[in-house]
PDB file of C-alpha atoms in Angstrom:
ATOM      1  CA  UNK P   1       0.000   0.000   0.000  1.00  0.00           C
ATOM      2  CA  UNK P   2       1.439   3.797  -0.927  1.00  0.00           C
ATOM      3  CA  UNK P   3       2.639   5.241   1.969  1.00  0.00           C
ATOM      4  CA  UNK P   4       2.011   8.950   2.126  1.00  0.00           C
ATOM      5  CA  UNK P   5       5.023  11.045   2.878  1.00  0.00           C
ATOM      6  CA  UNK P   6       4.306  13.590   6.047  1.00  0.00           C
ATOM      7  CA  UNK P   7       5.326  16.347   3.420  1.00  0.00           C
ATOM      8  CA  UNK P   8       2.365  15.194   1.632  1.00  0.00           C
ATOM      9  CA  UNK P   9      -0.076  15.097   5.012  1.00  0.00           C
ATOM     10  CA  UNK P  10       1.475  18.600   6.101  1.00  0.00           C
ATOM     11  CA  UNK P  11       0.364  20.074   2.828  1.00  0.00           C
ATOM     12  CA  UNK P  12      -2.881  18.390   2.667  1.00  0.00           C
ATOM     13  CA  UNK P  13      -3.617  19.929   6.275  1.00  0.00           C
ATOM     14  CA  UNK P  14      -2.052  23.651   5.164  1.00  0.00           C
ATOM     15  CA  UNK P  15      -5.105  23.165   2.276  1.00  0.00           C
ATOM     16  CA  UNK P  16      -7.588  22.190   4.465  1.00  0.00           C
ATOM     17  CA  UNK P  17      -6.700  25.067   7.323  1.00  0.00           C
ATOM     18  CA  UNK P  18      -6.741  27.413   4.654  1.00  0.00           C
ATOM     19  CA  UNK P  19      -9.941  26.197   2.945  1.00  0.00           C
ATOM     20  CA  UNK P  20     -11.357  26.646   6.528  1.00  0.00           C
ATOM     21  CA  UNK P  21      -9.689  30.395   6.937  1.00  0.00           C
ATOM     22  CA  UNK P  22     -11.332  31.071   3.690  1.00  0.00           C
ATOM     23  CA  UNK P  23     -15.026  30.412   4.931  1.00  0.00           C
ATOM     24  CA  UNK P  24     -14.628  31.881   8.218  1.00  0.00           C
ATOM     25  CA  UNK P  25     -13.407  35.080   6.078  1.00  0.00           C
ATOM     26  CA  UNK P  26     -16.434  35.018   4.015  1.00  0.00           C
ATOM     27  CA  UNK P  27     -18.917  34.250   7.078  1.00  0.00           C
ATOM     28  CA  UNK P  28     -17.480  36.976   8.787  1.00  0.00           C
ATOM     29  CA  UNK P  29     -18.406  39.247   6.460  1.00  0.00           C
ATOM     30  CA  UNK P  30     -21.781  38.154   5.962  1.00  0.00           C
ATOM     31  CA  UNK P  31     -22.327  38.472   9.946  1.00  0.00           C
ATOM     32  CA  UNK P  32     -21.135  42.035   9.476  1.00  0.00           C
ATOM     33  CA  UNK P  33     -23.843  42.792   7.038  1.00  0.00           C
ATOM     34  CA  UNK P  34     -22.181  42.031   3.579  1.00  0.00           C
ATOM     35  CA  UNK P  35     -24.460  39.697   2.523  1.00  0.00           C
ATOM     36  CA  UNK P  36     -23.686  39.265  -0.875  1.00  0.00           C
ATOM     37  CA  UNK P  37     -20.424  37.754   0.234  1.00  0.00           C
ATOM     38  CA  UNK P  38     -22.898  34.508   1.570  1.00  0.00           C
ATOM     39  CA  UNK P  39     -23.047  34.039  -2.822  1.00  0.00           C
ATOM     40  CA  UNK P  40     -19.550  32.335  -2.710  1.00  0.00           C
ATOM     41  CA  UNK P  41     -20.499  29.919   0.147  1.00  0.00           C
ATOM     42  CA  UNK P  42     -23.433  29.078  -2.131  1.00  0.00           C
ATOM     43  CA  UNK P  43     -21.185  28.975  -5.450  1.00  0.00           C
ATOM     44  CA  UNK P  44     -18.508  26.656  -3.737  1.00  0.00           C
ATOM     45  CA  UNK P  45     -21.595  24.416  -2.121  1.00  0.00           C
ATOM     46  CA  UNK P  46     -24.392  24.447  -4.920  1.00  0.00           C
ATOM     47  CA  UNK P  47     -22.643  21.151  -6.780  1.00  0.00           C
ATOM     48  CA  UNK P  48     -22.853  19.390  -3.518  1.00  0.00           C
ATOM     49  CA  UNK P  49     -26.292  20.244  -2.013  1.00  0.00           C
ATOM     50  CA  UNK P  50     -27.806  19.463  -5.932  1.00  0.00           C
ATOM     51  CA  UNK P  51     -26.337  16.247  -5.891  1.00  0.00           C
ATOM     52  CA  UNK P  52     -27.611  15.695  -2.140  1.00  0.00           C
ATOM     53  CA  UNK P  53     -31.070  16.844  -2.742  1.00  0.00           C
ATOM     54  CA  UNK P  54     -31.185  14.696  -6.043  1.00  0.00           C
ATOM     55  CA  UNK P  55     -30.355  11.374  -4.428  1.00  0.00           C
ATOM     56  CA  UNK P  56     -33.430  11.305  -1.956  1.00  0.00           C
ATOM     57  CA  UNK P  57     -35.843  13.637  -4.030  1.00  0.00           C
ATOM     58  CA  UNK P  58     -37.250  11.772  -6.975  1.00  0.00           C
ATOM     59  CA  UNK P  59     -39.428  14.878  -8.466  1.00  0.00           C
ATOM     60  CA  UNK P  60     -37.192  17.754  -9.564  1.00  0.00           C
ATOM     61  CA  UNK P  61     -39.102  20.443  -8.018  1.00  0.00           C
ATOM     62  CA  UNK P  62     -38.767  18.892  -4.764  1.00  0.00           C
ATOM     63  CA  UNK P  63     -35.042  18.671  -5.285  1.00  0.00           C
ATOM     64  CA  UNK P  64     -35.027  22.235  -6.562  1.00  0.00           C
ATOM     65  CA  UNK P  65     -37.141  23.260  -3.427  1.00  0.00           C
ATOM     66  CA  UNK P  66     -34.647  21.884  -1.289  1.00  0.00           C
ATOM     67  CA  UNK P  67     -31.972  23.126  -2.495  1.00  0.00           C
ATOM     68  CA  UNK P  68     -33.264  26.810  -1.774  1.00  0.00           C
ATOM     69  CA  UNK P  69     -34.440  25.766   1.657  1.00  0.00           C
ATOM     70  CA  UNK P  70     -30.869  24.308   2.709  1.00  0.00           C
ATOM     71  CA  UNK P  71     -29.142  27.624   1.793  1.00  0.00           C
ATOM     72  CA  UNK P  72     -31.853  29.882   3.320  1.00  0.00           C
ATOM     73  CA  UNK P  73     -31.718  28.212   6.407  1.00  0.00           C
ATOM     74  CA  UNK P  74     -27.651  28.204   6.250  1.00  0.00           C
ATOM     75  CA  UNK P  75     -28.225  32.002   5.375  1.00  0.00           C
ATOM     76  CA  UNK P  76     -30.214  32.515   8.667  1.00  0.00           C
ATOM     77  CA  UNK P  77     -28.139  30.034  10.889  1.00  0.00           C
ATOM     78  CA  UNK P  78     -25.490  31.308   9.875  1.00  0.00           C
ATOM     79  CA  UNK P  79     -24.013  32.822  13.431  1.00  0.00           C
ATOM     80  CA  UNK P  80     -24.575  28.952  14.798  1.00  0.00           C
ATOM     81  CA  UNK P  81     -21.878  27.471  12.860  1.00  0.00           C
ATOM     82  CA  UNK P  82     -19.246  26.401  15.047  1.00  0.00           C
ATOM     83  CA  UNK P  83     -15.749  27.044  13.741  1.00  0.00           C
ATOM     84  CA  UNK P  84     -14.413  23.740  15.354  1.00  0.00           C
ATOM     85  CA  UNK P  85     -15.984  21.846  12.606  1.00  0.00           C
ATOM     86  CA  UNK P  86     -15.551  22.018   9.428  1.00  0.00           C
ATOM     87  CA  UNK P  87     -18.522  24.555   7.215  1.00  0.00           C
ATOM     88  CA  UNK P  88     -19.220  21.588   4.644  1.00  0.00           C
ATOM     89  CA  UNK P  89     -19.861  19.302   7.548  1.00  0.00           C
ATOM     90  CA  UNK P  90     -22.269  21.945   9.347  1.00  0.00           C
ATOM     91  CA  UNK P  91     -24.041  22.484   5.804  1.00  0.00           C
ATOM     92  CA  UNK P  92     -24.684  18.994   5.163  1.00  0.00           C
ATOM     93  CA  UNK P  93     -26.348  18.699   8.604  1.00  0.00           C
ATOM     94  CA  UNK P  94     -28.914  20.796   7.354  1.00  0.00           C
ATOM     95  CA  UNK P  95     -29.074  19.661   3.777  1.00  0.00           C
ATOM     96  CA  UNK P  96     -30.037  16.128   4.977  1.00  0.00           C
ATOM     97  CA  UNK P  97     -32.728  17.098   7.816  1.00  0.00           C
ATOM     98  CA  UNK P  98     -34.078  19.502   4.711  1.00  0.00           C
ATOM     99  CA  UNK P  99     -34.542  16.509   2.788  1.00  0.00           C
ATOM    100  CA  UNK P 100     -35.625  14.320   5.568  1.00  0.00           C
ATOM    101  CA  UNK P 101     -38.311  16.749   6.003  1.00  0.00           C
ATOM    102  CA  UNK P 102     -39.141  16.607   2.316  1.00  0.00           C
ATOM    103  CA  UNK P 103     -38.979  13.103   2.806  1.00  0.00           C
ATOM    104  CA  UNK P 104     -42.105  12.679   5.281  1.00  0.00           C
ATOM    105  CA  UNK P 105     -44.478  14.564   2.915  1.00  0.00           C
ATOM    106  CA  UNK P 106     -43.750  12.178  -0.155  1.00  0.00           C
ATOM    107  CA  UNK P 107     -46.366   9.344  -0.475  1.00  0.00           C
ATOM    108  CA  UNK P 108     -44.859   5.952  -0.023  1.00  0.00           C
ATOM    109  CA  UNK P 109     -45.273   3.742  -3.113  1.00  0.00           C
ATOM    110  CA  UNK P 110     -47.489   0.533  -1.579  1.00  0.00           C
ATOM    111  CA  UNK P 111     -45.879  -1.829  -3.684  1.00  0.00           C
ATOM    112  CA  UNK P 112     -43.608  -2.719  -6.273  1.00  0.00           C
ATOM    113  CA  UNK P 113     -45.757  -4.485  -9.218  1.00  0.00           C
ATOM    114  CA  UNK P 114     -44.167  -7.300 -11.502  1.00  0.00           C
ATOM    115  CA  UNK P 115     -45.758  -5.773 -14.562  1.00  0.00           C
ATOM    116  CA  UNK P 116     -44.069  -2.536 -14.125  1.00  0.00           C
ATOM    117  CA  UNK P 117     -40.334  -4.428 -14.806  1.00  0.00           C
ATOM    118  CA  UNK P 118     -38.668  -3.478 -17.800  1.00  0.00           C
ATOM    119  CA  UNK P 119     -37.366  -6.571 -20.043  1.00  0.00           C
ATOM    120  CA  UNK P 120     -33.825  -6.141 -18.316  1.00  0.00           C
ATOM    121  CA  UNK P 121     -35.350  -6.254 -14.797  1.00  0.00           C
ATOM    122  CA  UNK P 122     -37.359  -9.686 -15.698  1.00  0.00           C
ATOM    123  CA  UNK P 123     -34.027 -11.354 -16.752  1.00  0.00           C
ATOM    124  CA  UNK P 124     -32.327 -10.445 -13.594  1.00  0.00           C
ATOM    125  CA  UNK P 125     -35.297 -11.368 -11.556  1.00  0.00           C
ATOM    126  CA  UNK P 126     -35.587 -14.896 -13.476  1.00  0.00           C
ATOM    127  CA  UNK P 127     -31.671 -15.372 -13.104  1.00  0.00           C
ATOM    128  CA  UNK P 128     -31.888 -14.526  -9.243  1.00  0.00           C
ATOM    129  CA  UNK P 129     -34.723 -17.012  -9.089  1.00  0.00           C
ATOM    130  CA  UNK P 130     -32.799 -19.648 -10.474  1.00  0.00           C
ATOM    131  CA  UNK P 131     -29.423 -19.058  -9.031  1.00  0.00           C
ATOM    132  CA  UNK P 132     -29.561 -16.150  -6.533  1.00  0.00           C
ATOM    133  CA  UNK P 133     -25.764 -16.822  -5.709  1.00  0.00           C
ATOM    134  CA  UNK P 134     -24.939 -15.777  -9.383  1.00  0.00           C
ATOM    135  CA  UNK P 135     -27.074 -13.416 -10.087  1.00  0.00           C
ATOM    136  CA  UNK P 136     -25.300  -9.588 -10.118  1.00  0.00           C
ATOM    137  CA  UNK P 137     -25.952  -7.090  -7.417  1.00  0.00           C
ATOM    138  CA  UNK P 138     -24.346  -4.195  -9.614  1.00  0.00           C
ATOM    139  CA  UNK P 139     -26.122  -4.423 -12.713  1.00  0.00           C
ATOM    140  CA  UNK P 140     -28.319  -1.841 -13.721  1.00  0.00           C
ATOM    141  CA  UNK P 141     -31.424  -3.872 -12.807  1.00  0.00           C
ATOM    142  CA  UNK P 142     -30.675  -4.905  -9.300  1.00  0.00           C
ATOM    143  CA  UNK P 143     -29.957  -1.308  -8.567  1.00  0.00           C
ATOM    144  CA  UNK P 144     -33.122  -0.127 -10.588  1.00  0.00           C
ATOM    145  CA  UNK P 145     -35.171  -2.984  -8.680  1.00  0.00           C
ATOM    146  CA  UNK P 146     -33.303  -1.856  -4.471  1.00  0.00           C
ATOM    147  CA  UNK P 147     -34.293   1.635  -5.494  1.00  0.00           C
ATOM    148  CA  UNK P 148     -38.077   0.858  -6.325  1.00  0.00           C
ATOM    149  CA  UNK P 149     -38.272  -1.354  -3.499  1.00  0.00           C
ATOM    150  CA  UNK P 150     -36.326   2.132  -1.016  1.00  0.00           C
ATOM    151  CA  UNK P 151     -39.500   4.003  -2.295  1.00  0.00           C
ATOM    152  CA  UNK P 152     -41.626   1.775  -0.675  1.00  0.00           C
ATOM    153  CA  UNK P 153     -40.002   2.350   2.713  1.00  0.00           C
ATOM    154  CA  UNK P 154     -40.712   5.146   5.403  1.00  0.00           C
ATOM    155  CA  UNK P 155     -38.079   7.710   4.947  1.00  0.00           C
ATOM    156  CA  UNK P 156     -35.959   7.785   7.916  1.00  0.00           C
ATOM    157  CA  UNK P 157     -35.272   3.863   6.550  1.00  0.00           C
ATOM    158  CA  UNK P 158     -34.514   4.824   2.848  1.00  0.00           C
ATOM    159  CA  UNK P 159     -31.932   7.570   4.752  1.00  0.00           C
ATOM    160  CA  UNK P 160     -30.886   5.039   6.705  1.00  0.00           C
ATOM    161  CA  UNK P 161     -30.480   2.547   4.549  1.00  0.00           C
ATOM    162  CA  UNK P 162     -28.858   5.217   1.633  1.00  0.00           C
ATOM    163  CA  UNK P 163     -26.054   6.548   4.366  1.00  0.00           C
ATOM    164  CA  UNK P 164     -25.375   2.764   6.302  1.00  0.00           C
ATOM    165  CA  UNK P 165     -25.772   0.474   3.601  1.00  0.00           C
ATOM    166  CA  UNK P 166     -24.665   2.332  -0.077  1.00  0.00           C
ATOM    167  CA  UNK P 167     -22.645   4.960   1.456  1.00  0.00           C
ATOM    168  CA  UNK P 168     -20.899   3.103   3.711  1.00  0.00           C
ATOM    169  CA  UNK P 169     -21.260   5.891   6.555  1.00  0.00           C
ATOM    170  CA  UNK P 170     -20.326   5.012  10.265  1.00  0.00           C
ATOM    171  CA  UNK P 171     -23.088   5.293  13.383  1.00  0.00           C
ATOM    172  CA  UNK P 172     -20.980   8.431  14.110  1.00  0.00           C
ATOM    173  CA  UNK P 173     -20.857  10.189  10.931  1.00  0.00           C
ATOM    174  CA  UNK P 174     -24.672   9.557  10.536  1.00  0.00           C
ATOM    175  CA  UNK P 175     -25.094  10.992  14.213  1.00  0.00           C
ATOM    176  CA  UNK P 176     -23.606  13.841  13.039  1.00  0.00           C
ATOM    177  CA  UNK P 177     -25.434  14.563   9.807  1.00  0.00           C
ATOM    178  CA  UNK P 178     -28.505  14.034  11.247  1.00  0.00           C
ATOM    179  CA  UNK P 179     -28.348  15.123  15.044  1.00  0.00           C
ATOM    180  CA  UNK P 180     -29.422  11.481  16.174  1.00  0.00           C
ATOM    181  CA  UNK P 181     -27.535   9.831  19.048  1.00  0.00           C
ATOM    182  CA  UNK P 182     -24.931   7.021  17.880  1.00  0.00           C
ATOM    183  CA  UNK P 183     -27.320   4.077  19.607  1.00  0.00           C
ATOM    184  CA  UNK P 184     -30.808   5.966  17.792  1.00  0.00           C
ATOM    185  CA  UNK P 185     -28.579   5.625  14.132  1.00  0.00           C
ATOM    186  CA  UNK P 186     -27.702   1.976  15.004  1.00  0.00           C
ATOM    187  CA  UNK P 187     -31.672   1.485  16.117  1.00  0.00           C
ATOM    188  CA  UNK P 188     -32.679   3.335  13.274  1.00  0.00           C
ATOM    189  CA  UNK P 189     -30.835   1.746  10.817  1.00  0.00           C
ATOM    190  CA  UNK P 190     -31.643  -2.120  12.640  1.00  0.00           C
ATOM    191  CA  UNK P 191     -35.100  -1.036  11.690  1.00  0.00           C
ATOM    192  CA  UNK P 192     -34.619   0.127   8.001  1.00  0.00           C
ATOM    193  CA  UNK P 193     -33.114  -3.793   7.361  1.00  0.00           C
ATOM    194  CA  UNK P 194     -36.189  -5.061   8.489  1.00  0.00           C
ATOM    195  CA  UNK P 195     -37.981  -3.049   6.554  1.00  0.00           C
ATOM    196  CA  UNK P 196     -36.243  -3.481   3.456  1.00  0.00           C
ATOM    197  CA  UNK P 197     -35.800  -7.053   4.184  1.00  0.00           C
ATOM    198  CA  UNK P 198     -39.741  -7.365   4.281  1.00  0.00           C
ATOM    199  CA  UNK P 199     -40.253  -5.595   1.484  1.00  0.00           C
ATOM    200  CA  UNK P 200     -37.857  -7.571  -0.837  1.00  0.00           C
ATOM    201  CA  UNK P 201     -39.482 -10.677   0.428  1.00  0.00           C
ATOM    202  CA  UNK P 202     -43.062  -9.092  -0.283  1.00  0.00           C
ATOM    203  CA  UNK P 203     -41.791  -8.640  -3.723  1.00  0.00           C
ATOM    204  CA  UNK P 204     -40.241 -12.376  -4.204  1.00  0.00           C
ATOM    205  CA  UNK P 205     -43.210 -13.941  -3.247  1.00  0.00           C
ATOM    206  CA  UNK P 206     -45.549 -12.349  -5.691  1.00  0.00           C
ATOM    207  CA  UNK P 207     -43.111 -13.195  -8.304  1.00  0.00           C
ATOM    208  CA  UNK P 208     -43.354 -16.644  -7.577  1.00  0.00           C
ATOM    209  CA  UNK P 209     -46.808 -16.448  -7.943  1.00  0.00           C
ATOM    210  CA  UNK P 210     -46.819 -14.058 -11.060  1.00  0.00           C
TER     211      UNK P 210
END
């Protein structure tokens, strides 16, 4: 495995001090009443909160919503934010309670129906059938067929399962996106299995019987 030189590490924390210098600069002259200086935070952050709000919104004008939301509230907060941790870290906080919120006014989808699979979905589902074992998880039909069977869950699980299971998050990075104790992320996210779980079983057994 490359071994990074502490050269290397030194300069990587000089850029990330001075990235952090940078914001505080700019949010300190917002707070002083220059706010059209709170356009760069939004200019350096719209990429990420987009791509954030687009992952657990499905309708665009939801997403788009959002997206204004998290920066108005960041806009308002913005004398909260903590200069011990990092700005992009304090942002995202908001960005996924904004969606989480957008998230509990989105009707669940009952069920996932057989005759709504598209001709690539059907051969995946007939290969899992047949050999499960062999079947791939990263095609573009299992993925198609988890995120149809996410919509069907409440939305703290399809967070839950989203952060935990696809991005790989720990219990304490998820506590401190969303403000949930460490033992509430590993209840939560306990819970979201079980969901999902019944819900892919839901959907195996009326394809056995389709």
């Amino acid at each position: 495995m490359q071994q990074h030189s502490p050269a290397m590490s030194g300069r990587k924390t000089e850029t990330d001090t001075a990235h952090q210098a940078g914001e505080e600069v700019i949010v300190g002259r917002v707070l002083r009443g220059e706010v059209d200086a709170f356009a760069l935070l939004v200019e350096r952050y719209q990429v990420k909160v987009s791509a954030m709000a687009r992952r657990y919104l499905r309708r665009e004008e939801d997403a788009e919503d959002a997206i204004q939301t998290v920066f108005i509230k960041a806009f308002q907060r913005l004398k909260d934010w903590r200069r011990e941790a990092p700005f992009e870290h304090w942002l995202s906080r908001i960005a996924v309670r904004v969606c989480l919120d957008k998230l509990r006014k989105e009707k669940r989808r009952p069920e996932v129906l057989f005759s709504e699979f598209s001709p690539e979905e059907e051969i995946w589902v007939d290969h899992f059938r047949i050999s499960p074992a062999a079947a791939c998880s990263e095609s573009g039909a299992a993925r198609e067929l988890v995120r149809r069977a996410m919509e069907s869950l409440s939305p703290e699980a399809r967070l839950m399962v989203d952060l935990f299971e696809i991005q790989g998050k720990t219990a304490r990075e998820i506590s401190a996106l969303t403000g949930w104790s460490p033992a509430g992320v590993k209840m939560r996210a306990f819970r979201a299995r079980l969901q999902l779980k019944k819900v892919l079983k839901k959907l195996m057994n009326r394809l056995d019987l389709a």
